[in-house]
Amino acid sequence: GDSVTQMEGPVTLSEEAFLTINCTYTATGYPSLFWYVQYPGEGLQLLLKATKADDKGSNKGFEATYRKETTSFHLEKGSVQVSDSAVYFCALTPQGDDKIIFGKGTRLHILP
Amino acid sequence: ETGVTQTPRHLVMGMTNKKSLKCEQHLGHNAMYWYKQSAKKPLELMFVYNFKEQTENNSVPSRFSPECPNSSHLFLHLHTLQPEDSALYLCASSQDRVTGELFFGEGSRLTVL
């Protein structure tokens, strides 16, 4: 079945470091791909999305590119801040389906 | 402010109590969801309502009873819960069911004693 796999956390980085959180997926056809973020004490919020191959989603300095050939949607940021500390969820909606499938989440800690 | 408001934010209840969680969305969306978020487990979809009609129930025990009186309000009625039901319960809404773009509330942290 369709699924999302994220790198295990927690990920701990120093402020201004480069961030990559890996996400790969299993799905037929062309799913839509998403990154959600959950800040401490809050619900999830959509960070960025991509709906077709080679699309790049971006928001708040974060980027992710829809790579059909590697079935990946890795999240990157060039210089992280303490305020980026949160849990990040990769997700997909299968093509022609209305379900949304979440990964298990990756906790990110940024040290000042 | 996400446009989805959940109350209460925290709830402690005994196993014999009856309580309800409330969710309200101010976004004009047509679909509403209940998710359960437990430590070290993936997000669990519990119920989905689309245009006030329940369209999904993911084998949720009957001690959880949802209610959707209109497209803006969603309730989760709780009755004779177990300690393992302690979790963060998240409400979400979306314009419709096919976009995958969910708007979440801040959650209701439930502790069952």
mmCIF file with all atom_site columns, C-alpha atoms in Angstrom:
data_model
loop_
_atom_site.group_PDB
_atom_site.id
_atom_site.type_symbol
_atom_site.label_atom_id
_atom_site.label_alt_id
_atom_site.label_comp_id
_atom_site.label_asym_id
_atom_site.label_entity_id
_atom_site.label_seq_id
_atom_site.pdbx_PDB_ins_code
_atom_site.Cartn_x
_atom_site.Cartn_y
_atom_site.Cartn_z
_atom_site.occupancy
_atom_site.B_iso_or_equiv
_atom_site.pdbx_formal_charge
_atom_site.auth_seq_id
_atom_site.auth_comp_id
_atom_site.auth_asym_id
_atom_site.auth_atom_id
_atom_site.pdbx_PDB_model_num
ATOM 1   C CA . GLY A 1 1   ? 0.000   0.000  0.000   1.00 0.00 ? 1   GLY A CA 1
ATOM 2   C CA . ASP A 1 2   ? 0.900   3.644  -0.081  1.00 0.00 ? 2   ASP A CA 1
ATOM 3   C CA . SER A 1 3   ? 3.292   4.790  2.612   1.00 0.00 ? 3   SER A CA 1
ATOM 4   C CA . VAL A 1 4   ? 5.712   7.505  3.704   1.00 0.00 ? 4   VAL A CA 1
ATOM 5   C CA . THR A 1 5   ? 9.063   6.883  5.371   1.00 0.00 ? 5   THR A CA 1
ATOM 6   C CA . GLN A 1 6   ? 10.954  9.604  7.191   1.00 0.00 ? 6   GLN A CA 1
ATOM 7   C CA . MET A 1 7   ? 14.341  9.592  8.817   1.00 0.00 ? 7   MET A CA 1
ATOM 8   C CA . GLU A 1 8   ? 14.298  8.748  12.499  1.00 0.00 ? 8   GLU A CA 1
ATOM 9   C CA . GLY A 1 9   ? 14.815  11.600 14.917  1.00 0.00 ? 9   GLY A CA 1
ATOM 10  C CA . PRO A 1 10  ? 15.604  13.461 16.885  1.00 0.00 ? 10  PRO A CA 1
ATOM 11  C CA . VAL A 1 11  ? 17.838  15.575 14.719  1.00 0.00 ? 11  VAL A CA 1
ATOM 12  C CA . THR A 1 12  ? 19.981  18.060 16.645  1.00 0.00 ? 12  THR A CA 1
ATOM 13  C CA . LEU A 1 13  ? 21.777  20.900 14.881  1.00 0.00 ? 13  LEU A CA 1
ATOM 14  C CA . SER A 1 14  ? 23.435  24.167 15.787  1.00 0.00 ? 14  SER A CA 1
ATOM 15  C CA . GLU A 1 15  ? 21.902  27.439 14.705  1.00 0.00 ? 15  GLU A CA 1
ATOM 16  C CA . GLU A 1 16  ? 22.784  28.407 11.107  1.00 0.00 ? 16  GLU A CA 1
ATOM 17  C CA . ALA A 1 17  ? 23.539  24.806 10.142  1.00 0.00 ? 17  ALA A CA 1
ATOM 18  C CA . PHE A 1 18  ? 22.203  23.248 6.926   1.00 0.00 ? 18  PHE A CA 1
ATOM 19  C CA . LEU A 1 19  ? 19.199  21.006 7.387   1.00 0.00 ? 19  LEU A CA 1
ATOM 20  C CA . THR A 1 20  ? 18.063  17.960 5.460   1.00 0.00 ? 20  THR A CA 1
ATOM 21  C CA . ILE A 1 21  ? 15.225  15.719 6.592   1.00 0.00 ? 21  ILE A CA 1
ATOM 22  C CA . ASN A 1 22  ? 14.803  12.744 4.305   1.00 0.00 ? 22  ASN A CA 1
ATOM 23  C CA . CYS A 1 23  ? 11.422  11.528 3.105   1.00 0.00 ? 23  CYS A CA 1
ATOM 24  C CA . THR A 1 24  ? 10.707  8.744  0.652   1.00 0.00 ? 24  THR A CA 1
ATOM 25  C CA . TYR A 1 25  ? 7.368   7.419  -0.420  1.00 0.00 ? 25  TYR A CA 1
ATOM 26  C CA . THR A 1 26  ? 5.664   4.425  -1.940  1.00 0.00 ? 26  THR A CA 1
ATOM 27  C CA . ALA A 1 27  ? 2.683   5.130  -4.147  1.00 0.00 ? 27  ALA A CA 1
ATOM 28  C CA . THR A 1 28  ? 1.417   4.382  -7.624  1.00 0.00 ? 28  THR A CA 1
ATOM 29  C CA . GLY A 1 29  ? 1.117   7.137  -10.173 1.00 0.00 ? 29  GLY A CA 1
ATOM 30  C CA . TYR A 1 30  ? 1.689   10.711 -9.129  1.00 0.00 ? 30  TYR A CA 1
ATOM 31  C CA . PRO A 1 31  ? 0.722   11.473 -5.545  1.00 0.00 ? 31  PRO A CA 1
ATOM 32  C CA . SER A 1 32  ? 0.697   14.979 -4.111  1.00 0.00 ? 32  SER A CA 1
ATOM 33  C CA . LEU A 1 33  ? 3.395   15.506 -1.480  1.00 0.00 ? 33  LEU A CA 1
ATOM 34  C CA . PHE A 1 34  ? 3.404   17.681 1.614   1.00 0.00 ? 34  PHE A CA 1
ATOM 35  C CA . TRP A 1 35  ? 5.497   18.745 4.577   1.00 0.00 ? 35  TRP A CA 1
ATOM 36  C CA . TYR A 1 36  ? 3.679   19.683 7.761   1.00 0.00 ? 36  TYR A CA 1
ATOM 37  C CA . VAL A 1 37  ? 5.280   21.199 10.877  1.00 0.00 ? 37  VAL A CA 1
ATOM 38  C CA . GLN A 1 38  ? 4.144   20.964 14.480  1.00 0.00 ? 38  GLN A CA 1
ATOM 39  C CA . TYR A 1 39  ? 5.597   23.530 16.874  1.00 0.00 ? 39  TYR A CA 1
ATOM 40  C CA . PRO A 1 40  ? 5.563   22.736 20.605  1.00 0.00 ? 40  PRO A CA 1
ATOM 41  C CA . GLY A 1 41  ? 2.072   22.851 22.062  1.00 0.00 ? 41  GLY A CA 1
ATOM 42  C CA . GLU A 1 42  ? 0.412   23.380 18.698  1.00 0.00 ? 42  GLU A CA 1
ATOM 43  C CA . GLY A 1 43  ? -1.344  21.445 15.987  1.00 0.00 ? 43  GLY A CA 1
ATOM 44  C CA . LEU A 1 44  ? 0.170   20.649 12.616  1.00 0.00 ? 44  LEU A CA 1
ATOM 45  C CA . GLN A 1 45  ? 0.366   23.292 9.928   1.00 0.00 ? 45  GLN A CA 1
ATOM 46  C CA . LEU A 1 46  ? 1.107   22.942 6.265   1.00 0.00 ? 46  LEU A CA 1
ATOM 47  C CA . LEU A 1 47  ? 4.659   24.059 5.505   1.00 0.00 ? 47  LEU A CA 1
ATOM 48  C CA . LEU A 1 48  ? 4.893   23.374 1.771   1.00 0.00 ? 48  LEU A CA 1
ATOM 49  C CA . LYS A 1 49  ? 3.588   21.114 -0.962  1.00 0.00 ? 49  LYS A CA 1
ATOM 50  C CA . ALA A 1 50  ? 4.270   19.839 -4.473  1.00 0.00 ? 50  ALA A CA 1
ATOM 51  C CA . THR A 1 51  ? 1.692   18.285 -6.740  1.00 0.00 ? 51  THR A CA 1
ATOM 52  C CA . LYS A 1 52  ? 3.686   17.050 -9.724  1.00 0.00 ? 52  LYS A CA 1
ATOM 53  C CA . ALA A 1 53  ? 7.096   15.679 -10.549 1.00 0.00 ? 53  ALA A CA 1
ATOM 54  C CA . ASP A 1 54  ? 10.003  18.169 -10.425 1.00 0.00 ? 54  ASP A CA 1
ATOM 55  C CA . ASP A 1 55  ? 7.867   20.759 -8.626  1.00 0.00 ? 55  ASP A CA 1
ATOM 56  C CA . LYS A 1 56  ? 9.643   22.568 -5.806  1.00 0.00 ? 56  LYS A CA 1
ATOM 57  C CA . GLY A 1 57  ? 7.636   23.629 -2.793  1.00 0.00 ? 57  GLY A CA 1
ATOM 58  C CA . SER A 1 58  ? 9.039   26.409 -0.639  1.00 0.00 ? 58  SER A CA 1
ATOM 59  C CA . ASN A 1 59  ? 8.053   28.429 2.409   1.00 0.00 ? 59  ASN A CA 1
ATOM 60  C CA . LYS A 1 60  ? 9.857   30.199 5.297   1.00 0.00 ? 60  LYS A CA 1
ATOM 61  C CA . GLY A 1 61  ? 13.260  29.300 3.823   1.00 0.00 ? 61  GLY A CA 1
ATOM 62  C CA . PHE A 1 62  ? 12.392  25.599 3.575   1.00 0.00 ? 62  PHE A CA 1
ATOM 63  C CA . GLU A 1 63  ? 12.394  23.780 0.251   1.00 0.00 ? 63  GLU A CA 1
ATOM 64  C CA . ALA A 1 64  ? 11.530  20.321 -1.035  1.00 0.00 ? 64  ALA A CA 1
ATOM 65  C CA . THR A 1 65  ? 11.616  18.971 -4.585  1.00 0.00 ? 65  THR A CA 1
ATOM 66  C CA . TYR A 1 66  ? 9.323   16.234 -5.864  1.00 0.00 ? 66  TYR A CA 1
ATOM 67  C CA . ARG A 1 67  ? 11.685  13.584 -7.269  1.00 0.00 ? 67  ARG A CA 1
ATOM 68  C CA . LYS A 1 68  ? 9.726   10.910 -9.105  1.00 0.00 ? 68  LYS A CA 1
ATOM 69  C CA . GLU A 1 69  ? 12.805  8.957  -10.108 1.00 0.00 ? 69  GLU A CA 1
ATOM 70  C CA . THR A 1 70  ? 13.918  8.486  -6.498  1.00 0.00 ? 70  THR A CA 1
ATOM 71  C CA . THR A 1 71  ? 10.402  8.697  -4.965  1.00 0.00 ? 71  THR A CA 1
ATOM 72  C CA . SER A 1 72  ? 11.674  11.309 -2.558  1.00 0.00 ? 72  SER A CA 1
ATOM 73  C CA . PHE A 1 73  ? 10.647  14.681 -1.146  1.00 0.00 ? 73  PHE A CA 1
ATOM 74  C CA . HIS A 1 74  ? 13.509  15.712 1.138   1.00 0.00 ? 74  HIS A CA 1
ATOM 75  C CA . LEU A 1 75  ? 13.106  18.855 3.228   1.00 0.00 ? 75  LEU A CA 1
ATOM 76  C CA . GLU A 1 76  ? 16.014  21.332 3.225   1.00 0.00 ? 76  GLU A CA 1
ATOM 77  C CA . LYS A 1 77  ? 16.881  24.657 4.759   1.00 0.00 ? 77  LYS A CA 1
ATOM 78  C CA . GLY A 1 78  ? 20.123  26.509 4.300   1.00 0.00 ? 78  GLY A CA 1
ATOM 79  C CA . SER A 1 79  ? 20.425  28.072 7.747   1.00 0.00 ? 79  SER A CA 1
ATOM 80  C CA . VAL A 1 80  ? 18.227  26.906 10.600  1.00 0.00 ? 80  VAL A CA 1
ATOM 81  C CA . GLN A 1 81  ? 17.137  28.986 13.555  1.00 0.00 ? 81  GLN A CA 1
ATOM 82  C CA . VAL A 1 82  ? 16.217  28.046 17.112  1.00 0.00 ? 82  VAL A CA 1
ATOM 83  C CA . SER A 1 83  ? 12.607  28.857 16.211  1.00 0.00 ? 83  SER A CA 1
ATOM 84  C CA . ASP A 1 84  ? 12.651  25.997 13.669  1.00 0.00 ? 84  ASP A CA 1
ATOM 85  C CA . SER A 1 85  ? 12.680  23.471 16.521  1.00 0.00 ? 85  SER A CA 1
ATOM 86  C CA . ALA A 1 86  ? 9.576   21.393 15.917  1.00 0.00 ? 86  ALA A CA 1
ATOM 87  C CA . VAL A 1 87  ? 8.343   18.054 14.610  1.00 0.00 ? 87  VAL A CA 1
ATOM 88  C CA . TYR A 1 88  ? 8.213   17.747 10.825  1.00 0.00 ? 88  TYR A CA 1
ATOM 89  C CA . PHE A 1 89  ? 5.828   15.384 9.059   1.00 0.00 ? 89  PHE A CA 1
ATOM 90  C CA . CYS A 1 90  ? 6.063   14.257 5.456   1.00 0.00 ? 90  CYS A CA 1
ATOM 91  C CA . ALA A 1 91  ? 2.736   13.277 3.908   1.00 0.00 ? 91  ALA A CA 1
ATOM 92  C CA . LEU A 1 92  ? 1.114   12.277 0.634   1.00 0.00 ? 92  LEU A CA 1
ATOM 93  C CA . THR A 1 93  ? -2.271  11.971 -0.973  1.00 0.00 ? 93  THR A CA 1
ATOM 94  C CA . PRO A 1 94  ? -2.384  9.191  -3.562  1.00 0.00 ? 94  PRO A CA 1
ATOM 95  C CA . GLN A 1 95  ? -3.356  10.108 -7.075  1.00 0.00 ? 95  GLN A CA 1
ATOM 96  C CA . GLY A 1 96  ? -7.118  9.999  -7.435  1.00 0.00 ? 96  GLY A CA 1
ATOM 97  C CA . ASP A 1 97  ? -7.634  9.333  -3.746  1.00 0.00 ? 97  ASP A CA 1
ATOM 98  C CA . ASP A 1 98  ? -8.702  11.554 -0.878  1.00 0.00 ? 98  ASP A CA 1
ATOM 99  C CA . LYS A 1 99  ? -6.734  9.906  1.898   1.00 0.00 ? 99  LYS A CA 1
ATOM 100 C CA . ILE A 1 100 ? -3.744  11.673 3.388   1.00 0.00 ? 100 ILE A CA 1
ATOM 101 C CA . ILE A 1 101 ? -0.967  9.452  4.657   1.00 0.00 ? 101 ILE A CA 1
ATOM 102 C CA . PHE A 1 102 ? 1.472   10.861 7.201   1.00 0.00 ? 102 PHE A CA 1
ATOM 103 C CA . GLY A 1 103 ? 4.967   9.760  8.069   1.00 0.00 ? 103 GLY A CA 1
ATOM 104 C CA . LYS A 1 104 ? 5.876   9.218  11.709  1.00 0.00 ? 104 LYS A CA 1
ATOM 105 C CA . GLY A 1 105 ? 7.434   12.648 12.098  1.00 0.00 ? 105 GLY A CA 1
ATOM 106 C CA . THR A 1 106 ? 10.999  13.828 12.716  1.00 0.00 ? 106 THR A CA 1
ATOM 107 C CA . ARG A 1 107 ? 11.773  15.908 15.785  1.00 0.00 ? 107 ARG A CA 1
ATOM 108 C CA . LEU A 1 108 ? 14.252  18.720 15.160  1.00 0.00 ? 108 LEU A CA 1
ATOM 109 C CA . HIS A 1 109 ? 16.207  20.472 17.919  1.00 0.00 ? 109 HIS A CA 1
ATOM 110 C CA . ILE A 1 110 ? 18.195  23.578 17.092  1.00 0.00 ? 110 ILE A CA 1
ATOM 111 C CA . LEU A 1 111 ? 20.793  24.670 19.627  1.00 0.00 ? 111 LEU A CA 1
ATOM 112 C CA . PRO A 1 112 ? 21.708  28.366 19.990  1.00 0.00 ? 112 PRO A CA 1
ATOM 113 C CA . GLU B 2 1   ? -4.495  31.535 14.572  1.00 0.00 ? 1   GLU B CA 1
ATOM 114 C CA . THR B 2 2   ? -5.288  28.730 12.160  1.00 0.00 ? 2   THR B CA 1
ATOM 115 C CA . GLY B 2 3   ? -9.049  29.225 11.950  1.00 0.00 ? 3   GLY B CA 1
ATOM 116 C CA . VAL B 2 4   ? -9.686  25.948 13.775  1.00 0.00 ? 4   VAL B CA 1
ATOM 117 C CA . THR B 2 5   ? -10.424 26.244 17.493  1.00 0.00 ? 5   THR B CA 1
ATOM 118 C CA . GLN B 2 6   ? -10.489 23.329 19.900  1.00 0.00 ? 6   GLN B CA 1
ATOM 119 C CA . THR B 2 7   ? -11.792 23.284 23.452  1.00 0.00 ? 7   THR B CA 1
ATOM 120 C CA . PRO B 2 8   ? -10.822 22.366 26.050  1.00 0.00 ? 8   PRO B CA 1
ATOM 121 C CA . ARG B 2 9   ? -7.069  22.475 25.530  1.00 0.00 ? 9   ARG B CA 1
ATOM 122 C CA . HIS B 2 10  ? -6.540  20.130 28.473  1.00 0.00 ? 10  HIS B CA 1
ATOM 123 C CA . LEU B 2 11  ? -8.874  17.564 29.990  1.00 0.00 ? 11  LEU B CA 1
ATOM 124 C CA . VAL B 2 12  ? -8.392  15.098 32.807  1.00 0.00 ? 12  VAL B CA 1
ATOM 125 C CA . MET B 2 13  ? -11.097 12.502 33.321  1.00 0.00 ? 13  MET B CA 1
ATOM 126 C CA . GLY B 2 14  ? -11.721 9.295  35.137  1.00 0.00 ? 14  GLY B CA 1
ATOM 127 C CA . MET B 2 15  ? -12.621 6.103  33.356  1.00 0.00 ? 15  MET B CA 1
ATOM 128 C CA . THR B 2 16  ? -16.291 6.421  34.271  1.00 0.00 ? 16  THR B CA 1
ATOM 129 C CA . ASN B 2 17  ? -16.712 10.051 33.243  1.00 0.00 ? 17  ASN B CA 1
ATOM 130 C CA . LYS B 2 18  ? -18.487 11.376 30.164  1.00 0.00 ? 18  LYS B CA 1
ATOM 131 C CA . LYS B 2 19  ? -16.969 14.422 28.508  1.00 0.00 ? 19  LYS B CA 1
ATOM 132 C CA . SER B 2 20  ? -16.866 16.027 25.094  1.00 0.00 ? 20  SER B CA 1
ATOM 133 C CA . LEU B 2 21  ? -14.250 17.697 22.944  1.00 0.00 ? 21  LEU B CA 1
ATOM 134 C CA . LYS B 2 22  ? -15.345 20.545 20.709  1.00 0.00 ? 22  LYS B CA 1
ATOM 135 C CA . CYS B 2 23  ? -13.944 21.802 17.443  1.00 0.00 ? 23  CYS B CA 1
ATOM 136 C CA . GLU B 2 24  ? -15.037 24.850 15.473  1.00 0.00 ? 24  GLU B CA 1
ATOM 137 C CA . GLN B 2 25  ? -13.692 26.027 12.133  1.00 0.00 ? 25  GLN B CA 1
ATOM 138 C CA . HIS B 2 26  ? -14.114 29.527 10.727  1.00 0.00 ? 26  HIS B CA 1
ATOM 139 C CA . LEU B 2 27  ? -12.740 28.786 7.269   1.00 0.00 ? 27  LEU B CA 1
ATOM 140 C CA . GLY B 2 28  ? -15.875 27.772 5.396   1.00 0.00 ? 28  GLY B CA 1
ATOM 141 C CA . HIS B 2 29  ? -14.503 24.289 4.833   1.00 0.00 ? 29  HIS B CA 1
ATOM 142 C CA . ASN B 2 30  ? -16.638 21.292 4.016   1.00 0.00 ? 30  ASN B CA 1
ATOM 143 C CA . ALA B 2 31  ? -14.637 18.448 5.554   1.00 0.00 ? 31  ALA B CA 1
ATOM 144 C CA . MET B 2 32  ? -13.659 17.938 9.189   1.00 0.00 ? 32  MET B CA 1
ATOM 145 C CA . TYR B 2 33  ? -11.475 15.305 10.831  1.00 0.00 ? 33  TYR B CA 1
ATOM 146 C CA . TRP B 2 34  ? -10.513 13.866 14.196  1.00 0.00 ? 34  TRP B CA 1
ATOM 147 C CA . TYR B 2 35  ? -6.969  12.574 14.633  1.00 0.00 ? 35  TYR B CA 1
ATOM 148 C CA . LYS B 2 36  ? -5.332  10.938 17.625  1.00 0.00 ? 36  LYS B CA 1
ATOM 149 C CA . GLN B 2 37  ? -1.666  11.701 18.319  1.00 0.00 ? 37  GLN B CA 1
ATOM 150 C CA . SER B 2 38  ? 0.088   9.460  20.826  1.00 0.00 ? 38  SER B CA 1
ATOM 151 C CA . ALA B 2 39  ? 3.730   9.523  21.826  1.00 0.00 ? 39  ALA B CA 1
ATOM 152 C CA . LYS B 2 40  ? 5.968   7.466  19.532  1.00 0.00 ? 40  LYS B CA 1
ATOM 153 C CA . LYS B 2 41  ? 3.079   6.471  17.239  1.00 0.00 ? 41  LYS B CA 1
ATOM 154 C CA . PRO B 2 42  ? 2.021   7.831  13.856  1.00 0.00 ? 42  PRO B CA 1
ATOM 155 C CA . LEU B 2 43  ? -0.947  10.132 13.571  1.00 0.00 ? 43  LEU B CA 1
ATOM 156 C CA . GLU B 2 44  ? -4.134  8.071  13.607  1.00 0.00 ? 44  GLU B CA 1
ATOM 157 C CA . LEU B 2 45  ? -7.117  9.194  11.585  1.00 0.00 ? 45  LEU B CA 1
ATOM 158 C CA . MET B 2 46  ? -10.257 8.500  13.606  1.00 0.00 ? 46  MET B CA 1
ATOM 159 C CA . PHE B 2 47  ? -13.239 10.042 11.819  1.00 0.00 ? 47  PHE B CA 1
ATOM 160 C CA . VAL B 2 48  ? -13.985 12.087 8.731   1.00 0.00 ? 48  VAL B CA 1
ATOM 161 C CA . TYR B 2 49  ? -17.044 14.170 8.013   1.00 0.00 ? 49  TYR B CA 1
ATOM 162 C CA . ASN B 2 50  ? -17.746 15.631 4.588   1.00 0.00 ? 50  ASN B CA 1
ATOM 163 C CA . PHE B 2 51  ? -20.693 18.015 4.268   1.00 0.00 ? 51  PHE B CA 1
ATOM 164 C CA . LYS B 2 52  ? -21.819 16.880 7.757   1.00 0.00 ? 52  LYS B CA 1
ATOM 165 C CA . GLU B 2 53  ? -21.933 13.224 6.728   1.00 0.00 ? 53  GLU B CA 1
ATOM 166 C CA . GLN B 2 54  ? -19.561 10.749 8.307   1.00 0.00 ? 54  GLN B CA 1
ATOM 167 C CA . THR B 2 55  ? -17.517 9.234  5.517   1.00 0.00 ? 55  THR B CA 1
ATOM 168 C CA . GLU B 2 56  ? -14.866 7.402  7.470   1.00 0.00 ? 56  GLU B CA 1
ATOM 169 C CA . ASN B 2 57  ? -14.574 5.581  10.766  1.00 0.00 ? 57  ASN B CA 1
ATOM 170 C CA . ASN B 2 58  ? -11.219 3.894  11.142  1.00 0.00 ? 58  ASN B CA 1
ATOM 171 C CA . SER B 2 59  ? -12.301 1.067  13.455  1.00 0.00 ? 59  SER B CA 1
ATOM 172 C CA . VAL B 2 60  ? -12.523 3.431  16.387  1.00 0.00 ? 60  VAL B CA 1
ATOM 173 C CA . PRO B 2 61  ? -13.933 1.928  19.613  1.00 0.00 ? 61  PRO B CA 1
ATOM 174 C CA . SER B 2 62  ? -17.503 2.907  20.395  1.00 0.00 ? 62  SER B CA 1
ATOM 175 C CA . ARG B 2 63  ? -16.405 4.716  23.554  1.00 0.00 ? 63  ARG B CA 1
ATOM 176 C CA . PHE B 2 64  ? -15.535 7.532  21.108  1.00 0.00 ? 64  PHE B CA 1
ATOM 177 C CA . SER B 2 65  ? -18.644 8.996  19.502  1.00 0.00 ? 65  SER B CA 1
ATOM 178 C CA . PRO B 2 66  ? -18.381 11.821 16.961  1.00 0.00 ? 66  PRO B CA 1
ATOM 179 C CA . GLU B 2 67  ? -21.052 14.359 16.162  1.00 0.00 ? 67  GLU B CA 1
ATOM 180 C CA . CYS B 2 68  ? -21.131 16.915 13.368  1.00 0.00 ? 68  CYS B CA 1
ATOM 181 C CA . PRO B 2 69  ? -24.227 19.133 13.648  1.00 0.00 ? 69  PRO B CA 1
ATOM 182 C CA . ASN B 2 70  ? -23.085 21.433 10.829  1.00 0.00 ? 70  ASN B CA 1
ATOM 183 C CA . SER B 2 71  ? -20.060 22.021 8.620   1.00 0.00 ? 71  SER B CA 1
ATOM 184 C CA . SER B 2 72  ? -18.459 24.351 11.159  1.00 0.00 ? 72  SER B CA 1
ATOM 185 C CA . HIS B 2 73  ? -18.685 22.250 14.306  1.00 0.00 ? 73  HIS B CA 1
ATOM 186 C CA . LEU B 2 74  ? -17.394 18.841 15.262  1.00 0.00 ? 74  LEU B CA 1
ATOM 187 C CA . PHE B 2 75  ? -17.615 17.102 18.605  1.00 0.00 ? 75  PHE B CA 1
ATOM 188 C CA . LEU B 2 76  ? -15.992 14.013 20.049  1.00 0.00 ? 76  LEU B CA 1
ATOM 189 C CA . HIS B 2 77  ? -18.017 12.527 22.885  1.00 0.00 ? 77  HIS B CA 1
ATOM 190 C CA . LEU B 2 78  ? -15.999 10.450 25.322  1.00 0.00 ? 78  LEU B CA 1
ATOM 191 C CA . HIS B 2 79  ? -17.428 7.733  27.550  1.00 0.00 ? 79  HIS B CA 1
ATOM 192 C CA . THR B 2 80  ? -15.788 5.083  29.755  1.00 0.00 ? 80  THR B CA 1
ATOM 193 C CA . LEU B 2 81  ? -12.349 5.669  28.353  1.00 0.00 ? 81  LEU B CA 1
ATOM 194 C CA . GLN B 2 82  ? -9.228  3.686  29.158  1.00 0.00 ? 82  GLN B CA 1
ATOM 195 C CA . PRO B 2 83  ? -5.841  5.027  30.285  1.00 0.00 ? 83  PRO B CA 1
ATOM 196 C CA . GLU B 2 84  ? -4.387  4.095  26.870  1.00 0.00 ? 84  GLU B CA 1
ATOM 197 C CA . ASP B 2 85  ? -6.771  6.638  25.329  1.00 0.00 ? 85  ASP B CA 1
ATOM 198 C CA . SER B 2 86  ? -4.670  9.403  26.848  1.00 0.00 ? 86  SER B CA 1
ATOM 199 C CA . ALA B 2 87  ? -3.323  11.395 23.901  1.00 0.00 ? 87  ALA B CA 1
ATOM 200 C CA . LEU B 2 88  ? -3.510  14.647 22.011  1.00 0.00 ? 88  LEU B CA 1
ATOM 201 C CA . TYR B 2 89  ? -6.714  14.791 19.948  1.00 0.00 ? 89  TYR B CA 1
ATOM 202 C CA . LEU B 2 90  ? -6.412  16.973 16.909  1.00 0.00 ? 90  LEU B CA 1
ATOM 203 C CA . CYS B 2 91  ? -9.243  18.386 14.877  1.00 0.00 ? 91  CYS B CA 1
ATOM 204 C CA . ALA B 2 92  ? -8.645  19.433 11.285  1.00 0.00 ? 92  ALA B CA 1
ATOM 205 C CA . SER B 2 93  ? -10.618 20.816 8.400   1.00 0.00 ? 93  SER B CA 1
ATOM 206 C CA . SER B 2 94  ? -10.150 21.068 4.650   1.00 0.00 ? 94  SER B CA 1
ATOM 207 C CA . GLN B 2 95  ? -11.958 22.750 1.799   1.00 0.00 ? 95  GLN B CA 1
ATOM 208 C CA . ASP B 2 96  ? -12.877 19.351 0.475   1.00 0.00 ? 96  ASP B CA 1
ATOM 209 C CA . ARG B 2 97  ? -11.553 15.839 0.781   1.00 0.00 ? 97  ARG B CA 1
ATOM 210 C CA . VAL B 2 98  ? -9.259  15.742 -2.192  1.00 0.00 ? 98  VAL B CA 1
ATOM 211 C CA . THR B 2 99  ? -6.739  18.518 -1.642  1.00 0.00 ? 99  THR B CA 1
ATOM 212 C CA . GLY B 2 100 ? -4.676  17.030 1.165   1.00 0.00 ? 100 GLY B CA 1
ATOM 213 C CA . GLU B 2 101 ? -4.334  20.493 2.656   1.00 0.00 ? 101 GLU B CA 1
ATOM 214 C CA . LEU B 2 102 ? -5.486  20.223 6.222   1.00 0.00 ? 102 LEU B CA 1
ATOM 215 C CA . PHE B 2 103 ? -5.854  23.019 8.740   1.00 0.00 ? 103 PHE B CA 1
ATOM 216 C CA . PHE B 2 104 ? -5.350  21.765 12.284  1.00 0.00 ? 104 PHE B CA 1
ATOM 217 C CA . GLY B 2 105 ? -6.449  23.068 15.633  1.00 0.00 ? 105 GLY B CA 1
ATOM 218 C CA . GLU B 2 106 ? -4.030  23.184 18.540  1.00 0.00 ? 106 GLU B CA 1
ATOM 219 C CA . GLY B 2 107 ? -5.390  19.980 19.992  1.00 0.00 ? 107 GLY B CA 1
ATOM 220 C CA . SER B 2 108 ? -7.017  18.812 23.195  1.00 0.00 ? 108 SER B CA 1
ATOM 221 C CA . ARG B 2 109 ? -4.621  17.041 25.550  1.00 0.00 ? 109 ARG B CA 1
ATOM 222 C CA . LEU B 2 110 ? -6.611  14.240 27.222  1.00 0.00 ? 110 LEU B CA 1
ATOM 223 C CA . THR B 2 111 ? -5.462  12.361 30.300  1.00 0.00 ? 111 THR B CA 1
ATOM 224 C CA . VAL B 2 112 ? -7.495  9.387  31.482  1.00 0.00 ? 112 VAL B CA 1
ATOM 225 C CA . LEU B 2 113 ? -6.863  8.344  35.065  1.00 0.00 ? 113 LEU B CA 1
#
